[in-house]
Short mmCIF file of C-alpha atoms in Angstrom, two decimals:
data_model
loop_
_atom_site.label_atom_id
_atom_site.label_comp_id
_atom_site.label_asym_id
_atom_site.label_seq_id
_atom_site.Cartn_x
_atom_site.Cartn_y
_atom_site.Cartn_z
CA UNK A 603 93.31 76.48 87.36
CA UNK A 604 94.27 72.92 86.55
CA UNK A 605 91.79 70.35 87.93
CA UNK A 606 93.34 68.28 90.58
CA UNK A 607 92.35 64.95 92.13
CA UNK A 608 91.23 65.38 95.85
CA UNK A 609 91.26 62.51 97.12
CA UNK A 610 94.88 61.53 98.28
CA UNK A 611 94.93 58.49 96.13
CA UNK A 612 97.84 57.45 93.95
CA UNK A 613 97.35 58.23 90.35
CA UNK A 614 96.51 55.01 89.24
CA UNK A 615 93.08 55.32 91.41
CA UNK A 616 94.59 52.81 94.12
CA UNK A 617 95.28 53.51 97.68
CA UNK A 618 99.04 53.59 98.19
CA UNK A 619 100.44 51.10 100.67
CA UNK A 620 99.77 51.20 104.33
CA UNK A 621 96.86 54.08 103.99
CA UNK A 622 92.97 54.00 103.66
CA UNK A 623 91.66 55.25 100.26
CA UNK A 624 91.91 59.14 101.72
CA UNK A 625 95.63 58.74 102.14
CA UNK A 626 94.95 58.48 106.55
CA UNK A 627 97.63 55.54 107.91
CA UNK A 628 94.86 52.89 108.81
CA UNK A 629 97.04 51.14 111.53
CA UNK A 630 95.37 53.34 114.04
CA UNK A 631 98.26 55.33 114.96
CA UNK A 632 99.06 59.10 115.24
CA UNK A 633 99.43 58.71 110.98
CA UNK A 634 95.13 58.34 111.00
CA UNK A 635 95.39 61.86 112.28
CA UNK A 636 96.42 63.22 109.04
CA UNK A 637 94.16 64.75 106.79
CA UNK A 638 93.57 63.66 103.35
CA UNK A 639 96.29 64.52 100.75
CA UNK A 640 94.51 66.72 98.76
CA UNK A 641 90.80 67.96 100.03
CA UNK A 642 88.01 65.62 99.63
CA UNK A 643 85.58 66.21 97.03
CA UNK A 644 82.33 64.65 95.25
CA UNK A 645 82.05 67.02 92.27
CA UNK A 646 84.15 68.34 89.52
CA UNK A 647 84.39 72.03 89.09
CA UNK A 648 81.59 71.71 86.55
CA UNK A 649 78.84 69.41 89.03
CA UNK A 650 80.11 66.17 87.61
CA UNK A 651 80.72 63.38 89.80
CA UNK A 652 84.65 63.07 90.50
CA UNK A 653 86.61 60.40 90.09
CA UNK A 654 87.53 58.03 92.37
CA UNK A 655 84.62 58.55 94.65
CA UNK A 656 85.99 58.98 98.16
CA UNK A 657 85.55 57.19 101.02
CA UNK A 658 82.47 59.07 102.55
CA UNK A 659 78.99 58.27 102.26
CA UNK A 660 77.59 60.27 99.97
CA UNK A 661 74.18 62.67 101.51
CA UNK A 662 71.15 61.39 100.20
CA UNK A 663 69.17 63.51 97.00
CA UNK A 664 66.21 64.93 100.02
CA UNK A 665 69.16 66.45 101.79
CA UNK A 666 71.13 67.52 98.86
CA UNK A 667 67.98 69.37 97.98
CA UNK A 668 68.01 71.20 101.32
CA UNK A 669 71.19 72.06 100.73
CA UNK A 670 70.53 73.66 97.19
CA UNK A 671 67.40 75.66 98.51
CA UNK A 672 69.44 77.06 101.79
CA UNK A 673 72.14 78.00 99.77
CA UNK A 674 69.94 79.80 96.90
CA UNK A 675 68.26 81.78 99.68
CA UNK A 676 71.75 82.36 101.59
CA UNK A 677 72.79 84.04 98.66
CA UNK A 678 69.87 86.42 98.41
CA UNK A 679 69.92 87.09 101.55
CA UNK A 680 73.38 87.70 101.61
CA UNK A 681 72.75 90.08 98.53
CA UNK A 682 70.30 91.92 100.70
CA UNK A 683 72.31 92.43 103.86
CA UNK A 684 75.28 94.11 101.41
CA UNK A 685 72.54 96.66 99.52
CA UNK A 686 71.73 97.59 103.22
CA UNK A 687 74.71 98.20 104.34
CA UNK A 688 75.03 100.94 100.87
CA UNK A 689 71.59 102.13 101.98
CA UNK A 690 72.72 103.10 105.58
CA UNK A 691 70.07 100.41 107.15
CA UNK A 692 73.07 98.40 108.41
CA UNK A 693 76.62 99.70 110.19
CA UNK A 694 78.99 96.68 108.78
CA UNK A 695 78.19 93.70 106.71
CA UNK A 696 80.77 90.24 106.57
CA UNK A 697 79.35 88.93 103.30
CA UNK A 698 79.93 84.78 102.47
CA UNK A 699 79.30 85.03 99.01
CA UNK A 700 81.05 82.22 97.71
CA UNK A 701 81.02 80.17 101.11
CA UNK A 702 77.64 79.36 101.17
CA UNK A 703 78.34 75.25 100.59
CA UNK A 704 80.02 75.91 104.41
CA UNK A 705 77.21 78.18 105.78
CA UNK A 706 74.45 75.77 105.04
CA UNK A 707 76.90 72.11 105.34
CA UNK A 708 77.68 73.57 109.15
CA UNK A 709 74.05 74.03 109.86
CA UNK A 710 72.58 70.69 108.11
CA UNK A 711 75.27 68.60 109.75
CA UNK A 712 73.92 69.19 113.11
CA UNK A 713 70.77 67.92 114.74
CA UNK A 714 68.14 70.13 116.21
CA UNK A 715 69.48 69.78 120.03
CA UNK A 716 73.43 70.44 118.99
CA UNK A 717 75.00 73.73 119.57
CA UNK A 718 76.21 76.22 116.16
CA UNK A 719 79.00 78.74 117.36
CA UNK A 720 79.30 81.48 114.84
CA UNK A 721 81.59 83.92 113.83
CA UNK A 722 80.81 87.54 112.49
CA UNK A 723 80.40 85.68 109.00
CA UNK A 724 77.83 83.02 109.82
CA UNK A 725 74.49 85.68 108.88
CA UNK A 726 73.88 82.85 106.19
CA UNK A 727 73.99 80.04 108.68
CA UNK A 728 71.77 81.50 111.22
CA UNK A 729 69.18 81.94 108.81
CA UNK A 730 69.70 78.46 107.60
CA UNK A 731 69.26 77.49 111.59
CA UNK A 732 65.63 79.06 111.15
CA UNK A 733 66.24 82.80 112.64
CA UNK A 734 64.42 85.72 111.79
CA UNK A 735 66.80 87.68 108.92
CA UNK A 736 66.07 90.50 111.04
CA UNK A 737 66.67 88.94 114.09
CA UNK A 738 70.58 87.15 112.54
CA UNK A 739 71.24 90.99 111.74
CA UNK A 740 70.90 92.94 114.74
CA UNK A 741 73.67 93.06 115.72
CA UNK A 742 75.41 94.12 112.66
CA UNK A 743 72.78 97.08 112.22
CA UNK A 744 73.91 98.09 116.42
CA UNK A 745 70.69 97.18 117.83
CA UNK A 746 71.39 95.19 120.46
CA UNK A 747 74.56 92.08 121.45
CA UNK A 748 72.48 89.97 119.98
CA UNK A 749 68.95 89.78 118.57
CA UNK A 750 68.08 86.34 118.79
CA UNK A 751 67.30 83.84 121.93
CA UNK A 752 70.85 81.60 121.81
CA UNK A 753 68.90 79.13 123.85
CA UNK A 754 65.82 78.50 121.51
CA UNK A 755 68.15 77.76 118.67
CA UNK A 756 70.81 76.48 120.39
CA UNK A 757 72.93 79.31 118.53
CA UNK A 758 75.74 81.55 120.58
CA UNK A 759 75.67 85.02 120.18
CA UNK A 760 77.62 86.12 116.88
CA UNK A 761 81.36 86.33 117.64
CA UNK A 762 83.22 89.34 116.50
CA UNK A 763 86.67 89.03 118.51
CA UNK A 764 88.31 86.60 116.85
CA UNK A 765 88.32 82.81 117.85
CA UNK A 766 87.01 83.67 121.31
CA UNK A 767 83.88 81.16 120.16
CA UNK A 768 86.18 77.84 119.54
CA UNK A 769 86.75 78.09 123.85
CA UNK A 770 83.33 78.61 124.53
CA UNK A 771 82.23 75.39 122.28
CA UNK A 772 84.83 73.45 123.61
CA UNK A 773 83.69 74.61 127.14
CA UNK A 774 79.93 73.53 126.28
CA UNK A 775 80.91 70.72 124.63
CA UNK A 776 82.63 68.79 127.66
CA UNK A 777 79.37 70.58 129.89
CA UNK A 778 77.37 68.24 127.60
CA UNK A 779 80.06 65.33 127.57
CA UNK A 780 79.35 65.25 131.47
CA UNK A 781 75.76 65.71 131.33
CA UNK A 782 75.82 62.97 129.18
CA UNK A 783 72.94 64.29 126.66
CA UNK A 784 75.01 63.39 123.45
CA UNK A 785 74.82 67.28 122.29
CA UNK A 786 77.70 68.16 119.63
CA UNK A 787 79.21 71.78 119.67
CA UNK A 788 80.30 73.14 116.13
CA UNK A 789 82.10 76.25 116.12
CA UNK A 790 83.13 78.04 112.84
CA UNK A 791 86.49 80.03 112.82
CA UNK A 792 88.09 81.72 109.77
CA UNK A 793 91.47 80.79 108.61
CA UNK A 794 93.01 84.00 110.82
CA UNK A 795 91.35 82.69 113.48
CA UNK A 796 93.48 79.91 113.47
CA UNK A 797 96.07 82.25 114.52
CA UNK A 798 94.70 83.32 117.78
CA UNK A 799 96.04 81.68 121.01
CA UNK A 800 91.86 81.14 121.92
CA UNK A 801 92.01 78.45 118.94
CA UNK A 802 95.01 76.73 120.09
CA UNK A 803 94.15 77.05 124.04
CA UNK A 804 90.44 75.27 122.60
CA UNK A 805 91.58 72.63 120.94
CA UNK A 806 94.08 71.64 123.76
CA UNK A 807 91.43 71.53 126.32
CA UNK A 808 88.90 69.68 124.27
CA UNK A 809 91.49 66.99 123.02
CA UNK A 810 92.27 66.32 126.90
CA UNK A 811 88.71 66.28 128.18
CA UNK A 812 87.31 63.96 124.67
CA UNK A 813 84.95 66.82 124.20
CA UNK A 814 82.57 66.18 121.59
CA UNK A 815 83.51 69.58 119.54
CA UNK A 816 83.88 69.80 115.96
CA UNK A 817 86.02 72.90 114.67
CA UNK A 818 85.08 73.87 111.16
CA UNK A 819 88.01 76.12 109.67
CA UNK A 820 86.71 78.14 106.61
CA UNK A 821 89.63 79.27 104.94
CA UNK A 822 88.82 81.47 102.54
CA UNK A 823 92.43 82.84 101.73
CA UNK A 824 92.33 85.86 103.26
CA UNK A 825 92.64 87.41 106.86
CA UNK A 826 91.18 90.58 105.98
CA UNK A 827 94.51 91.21 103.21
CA UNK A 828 96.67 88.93 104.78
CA UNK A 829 97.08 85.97 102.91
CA UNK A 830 97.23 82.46 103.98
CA UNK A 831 101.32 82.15 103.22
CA UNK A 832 102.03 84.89 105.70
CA UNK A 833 99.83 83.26 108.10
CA UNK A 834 100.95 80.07 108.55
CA UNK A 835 104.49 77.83 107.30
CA UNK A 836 102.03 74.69 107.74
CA UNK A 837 100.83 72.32 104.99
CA UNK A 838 97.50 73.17 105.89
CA UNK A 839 95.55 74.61 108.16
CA UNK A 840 93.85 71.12 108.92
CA UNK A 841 97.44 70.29 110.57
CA UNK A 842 96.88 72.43 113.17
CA UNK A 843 94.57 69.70 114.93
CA UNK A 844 97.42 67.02 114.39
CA UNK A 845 99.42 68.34 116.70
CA UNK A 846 97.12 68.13 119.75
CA UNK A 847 96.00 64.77 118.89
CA UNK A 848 92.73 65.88 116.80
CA UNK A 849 91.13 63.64 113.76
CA UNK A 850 91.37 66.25 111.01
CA UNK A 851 90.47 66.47 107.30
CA UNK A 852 90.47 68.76 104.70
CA UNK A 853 87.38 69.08 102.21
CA UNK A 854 86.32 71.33 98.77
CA UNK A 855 84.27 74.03 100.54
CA UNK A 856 82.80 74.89 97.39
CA UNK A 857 82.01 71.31 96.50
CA UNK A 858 78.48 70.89 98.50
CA UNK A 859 78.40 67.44 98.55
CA UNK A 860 82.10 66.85 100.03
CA UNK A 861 80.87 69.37 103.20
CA UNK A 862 78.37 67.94 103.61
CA UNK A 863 79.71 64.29 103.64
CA UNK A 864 82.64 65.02 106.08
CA UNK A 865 81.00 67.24 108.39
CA UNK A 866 78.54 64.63 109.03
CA UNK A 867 80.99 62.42 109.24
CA UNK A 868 82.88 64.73 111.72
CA UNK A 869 80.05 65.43 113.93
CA UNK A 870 79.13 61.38 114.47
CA UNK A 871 83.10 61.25 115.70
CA UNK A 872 82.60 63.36 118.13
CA UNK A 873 78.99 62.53 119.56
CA UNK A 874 80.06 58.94 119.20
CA UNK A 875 83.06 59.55 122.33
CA UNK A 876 85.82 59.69 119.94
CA UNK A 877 86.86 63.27 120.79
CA UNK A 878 86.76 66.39 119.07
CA UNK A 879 87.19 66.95 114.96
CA UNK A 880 88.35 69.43 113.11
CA UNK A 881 88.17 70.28 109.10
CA UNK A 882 89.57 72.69 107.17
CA UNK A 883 86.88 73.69 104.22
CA UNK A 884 89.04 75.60 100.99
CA UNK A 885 86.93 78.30 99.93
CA UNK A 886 86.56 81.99 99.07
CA UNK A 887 84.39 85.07 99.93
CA UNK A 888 83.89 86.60 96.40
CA UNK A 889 83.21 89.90 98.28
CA UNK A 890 85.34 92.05 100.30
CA UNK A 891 86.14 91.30 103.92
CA UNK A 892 83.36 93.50 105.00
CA UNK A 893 81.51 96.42 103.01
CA UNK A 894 84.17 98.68 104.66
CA UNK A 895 86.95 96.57 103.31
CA UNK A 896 88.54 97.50 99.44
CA UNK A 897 89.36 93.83 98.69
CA UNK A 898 91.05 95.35 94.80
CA UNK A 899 93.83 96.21 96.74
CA UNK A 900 95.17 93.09 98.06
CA UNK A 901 94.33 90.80 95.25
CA UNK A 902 94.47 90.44 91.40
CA UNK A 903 90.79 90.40 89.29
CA UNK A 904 91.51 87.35 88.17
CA UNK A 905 91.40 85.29 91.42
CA UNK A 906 87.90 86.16 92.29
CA UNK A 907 86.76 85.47 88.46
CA UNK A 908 88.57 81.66 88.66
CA UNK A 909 86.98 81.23 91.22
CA UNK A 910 83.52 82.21 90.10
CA UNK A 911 84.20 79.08 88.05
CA UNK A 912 84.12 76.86 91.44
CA UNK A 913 80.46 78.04 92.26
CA UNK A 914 78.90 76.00 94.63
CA UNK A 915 75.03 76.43 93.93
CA UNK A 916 76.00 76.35 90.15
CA UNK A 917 78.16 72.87 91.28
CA UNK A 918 75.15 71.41 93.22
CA UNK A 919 72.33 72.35 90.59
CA UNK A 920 74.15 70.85 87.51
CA UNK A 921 74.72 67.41 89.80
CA UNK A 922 71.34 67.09 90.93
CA UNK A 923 69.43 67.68 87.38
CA UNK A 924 71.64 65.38 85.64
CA UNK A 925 70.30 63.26 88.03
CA UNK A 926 67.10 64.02 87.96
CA UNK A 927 66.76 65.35 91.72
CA UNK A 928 66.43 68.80 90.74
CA UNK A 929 63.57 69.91 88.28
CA UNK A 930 62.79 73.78 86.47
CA UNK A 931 60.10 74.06 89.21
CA UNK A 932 62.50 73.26 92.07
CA UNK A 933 64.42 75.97 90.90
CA UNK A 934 61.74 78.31 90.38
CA UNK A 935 60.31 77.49 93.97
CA UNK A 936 63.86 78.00 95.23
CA UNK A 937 63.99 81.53 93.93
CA UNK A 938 60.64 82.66 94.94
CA UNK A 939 61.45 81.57 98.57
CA UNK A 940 64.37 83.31 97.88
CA UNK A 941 62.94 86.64 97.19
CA UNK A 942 60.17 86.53 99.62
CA UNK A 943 62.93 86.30 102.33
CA UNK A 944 64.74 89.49 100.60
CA UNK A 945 61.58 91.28 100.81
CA UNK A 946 60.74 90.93 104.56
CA UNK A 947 64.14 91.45 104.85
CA UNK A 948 63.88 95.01 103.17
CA UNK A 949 60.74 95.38 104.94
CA UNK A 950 62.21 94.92 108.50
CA UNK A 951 65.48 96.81 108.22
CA UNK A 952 63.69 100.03 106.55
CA UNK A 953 61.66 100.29 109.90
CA UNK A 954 63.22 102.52 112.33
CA UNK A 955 63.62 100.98 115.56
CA UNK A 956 62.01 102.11 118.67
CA UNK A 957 65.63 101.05 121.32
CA UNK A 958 64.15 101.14 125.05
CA UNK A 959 67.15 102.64 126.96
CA UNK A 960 65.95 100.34 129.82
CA UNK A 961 66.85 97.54 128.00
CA UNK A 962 70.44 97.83 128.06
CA UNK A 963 70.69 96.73 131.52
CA UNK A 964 68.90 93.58 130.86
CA UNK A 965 70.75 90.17 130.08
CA UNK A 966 73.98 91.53 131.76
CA UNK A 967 73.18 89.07 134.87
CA UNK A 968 70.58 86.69 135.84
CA UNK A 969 70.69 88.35 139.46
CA UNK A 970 71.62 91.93 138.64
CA UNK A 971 74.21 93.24 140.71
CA UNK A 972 73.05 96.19 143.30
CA UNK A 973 75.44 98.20 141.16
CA UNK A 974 73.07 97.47 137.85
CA UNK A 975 70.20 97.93 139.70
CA UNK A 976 71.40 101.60 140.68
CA UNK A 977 72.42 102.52 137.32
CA UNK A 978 68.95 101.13 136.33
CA UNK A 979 67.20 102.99 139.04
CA UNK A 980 69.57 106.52 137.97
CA UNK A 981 68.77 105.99 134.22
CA UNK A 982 64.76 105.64 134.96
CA UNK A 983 64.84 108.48 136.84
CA UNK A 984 66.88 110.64 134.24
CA UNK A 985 64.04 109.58 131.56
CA UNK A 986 60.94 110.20 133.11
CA UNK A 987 62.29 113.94 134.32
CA UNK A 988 62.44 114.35 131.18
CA UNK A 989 59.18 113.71 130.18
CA UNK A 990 57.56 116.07 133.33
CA UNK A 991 56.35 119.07 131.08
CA UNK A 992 58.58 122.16 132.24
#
């Protein structure tokens, strides 16, 4: 792979005529729209800073370092979760391997109070948020909807059907916008997502109502084995918000430092009134689609291997030591953590679990039904016949 310049400038380094330095028209018109001509990046392929620098601030070296240790323990986790799945302790498994620069960006960009809405992919990111591993994988092991309190972490349930999350964001999002608390919704949607009438129907309603929803597009190539090109006939994916009057941009989703510059940038848009943003990270799962997925039959060897070369922890740790943010003992610390979170990991998925049947009827309603409470009451009874010695 040749390396490119992302950052929509003319060759010569200059902004060409009539545009900002990204390549957006910066007469204010439907041209600022557009996203950047090629996607916005900080690093080289190798961790070296790119050339010309674009437009965004740059995140400071504290939060960079975040960023590295999240993403180092992503990835174990992340290892973890897959051996599970091989070890019958979990049913299905959506590995990010190779995404984690947009798993930990999506979380960091957002302030305690905001709302994350996940797909099936995000395990990485809810652990980032601060959720038990155990907790971010019960649903994928079948132990309940969802295993974690949404409203403690300000994280939706995990989203299997696709985009159904991007209308439930941009409904929260304007609940917020009225309520006037200044409260950001992110929700995270795969590139086939984008191909669901839920993601077209939600940005359409946010872009009317100004809701202060960022859509973060992780297009990793790949719909399953359908690749982007039968997908879509648009430039990008990041278009896709143009045509409903939505700021988009387009960013190196395995550069760290680009996600997490434009997200942040992205999210003060929106909690600043200016409407909803979206941004359309280019990435890759190295993995399969899921552990029940053969990804060797839709794609060459070499495409995962080039793009091995693109890793984004490798990409972040050679940037920060060469500036002297990142030291051997960071790195060592960063492991450790790394396996100690693999290990209770391990340690909570090998337990059986002990389901209470009772439980399925709870968090259906807030006021159950006199239906539920029948079924409830039929269910109970069923149980503790059968625990009357015959």
């Amino acid at each position: 792979m040749t390396d490119v310049r992302f950052d929509g400038r003319a060759s010569d380094g200059k902004a060409s005529g009539g545009r900002a330095s990204d390549g957006r028209a910066s007469d204010g018109g439907p041209g600022s729209l557009l996203p950047s001509a090629r996607p916005v990046r900080f690093l080289t392929d190798a961790g070296a800073a790119a050339r010309p620098r674009p437009r965004y601030p740059a995140p400071g070296p504290d939060l960079l370092r975040r960023a590295y240790r999240a993403m180092v323990v992503g990835r174990r986790f992340d290892a973890q979760a897959t051996a599970l799945t091989k070890q019958g302790r979990l049913a299905v498994y959506p590995s990010s391997h190779g995404q984690e620069a947009c798993q930990v960006g999506a979380v960091l960009a957002l302030e305690d109070g905001d709302w994350l809405f996940p797909t099936y992919r995000e395990s990485v990111a809810l652990v980032t948020r601060g959720i038990d591993p155990a907790e971010a994988l019960s649903l994928l092991r079948g132990d309940a909807h969802c295993g974690y309190d949404p409203h403690r972490h300000r994280v939706a349930p995990q989203c299997t059907p696709l985009a159904t999350q991007t209308v439930h964001a941009a409904g929260l999002a304007y609940a917020e916008q009225r309520k006037g608390t200044g409260r950001v919704a992110l929700a995270c949607v795969g590139d086939g997502g984008t191909s669901e009438g839920d993601f077209h129907e939600a940005l359409n309603f946010a872009a009317v109502f100004k809701a202060p929803a960022v859509f973060f597009v992780q297009n990793n190539g790949y719909a399953i084995s359908v690749p982007l090109e039968r997908q879509t006939a648009a430039p990008s994916l990041a278009y896709k918000g143009v045509g409903y009057g939505i700021r988009s941009e387009r960013v190196d989703g395995n550069d760290p430092v680009a996600v997490l510059a434009v997200l942040a940038a992205a999210v003060e848009h929106a909690r600043s009134g200016h409407g909803p943003f979206l941004v359309e990270a280019h990435t890759y799962r190295l993995e399969s689609h899921t552990n029940a997925d053969d990804a060797t039959r839709y794609r060459a060897d070499s495409e995962p291997a080039e793009w091995r070369r693109r890793d984004p922890i490798a990409r972040l740790e050679a940037y920060l030591r060469r500036r002297g943010h990142l030291t051997d003992e960071d790195v060592a610390a960063a492991a450790a953590e790394a396996e100690d979170v693999a290990a209770r990991t391990r340690a909570a998925l090998n337990a059986d679990p002990r389901p209470a049947p009772l439980d399925l009827f709870e968090h259906v309603y807030r006021t159950p039904t006199p239906q539920l409470d029948e079924q409830r009451a039929f269910l109970r009874d069923e149980l503790e016949a059968e625990e009357v010695p015959s």
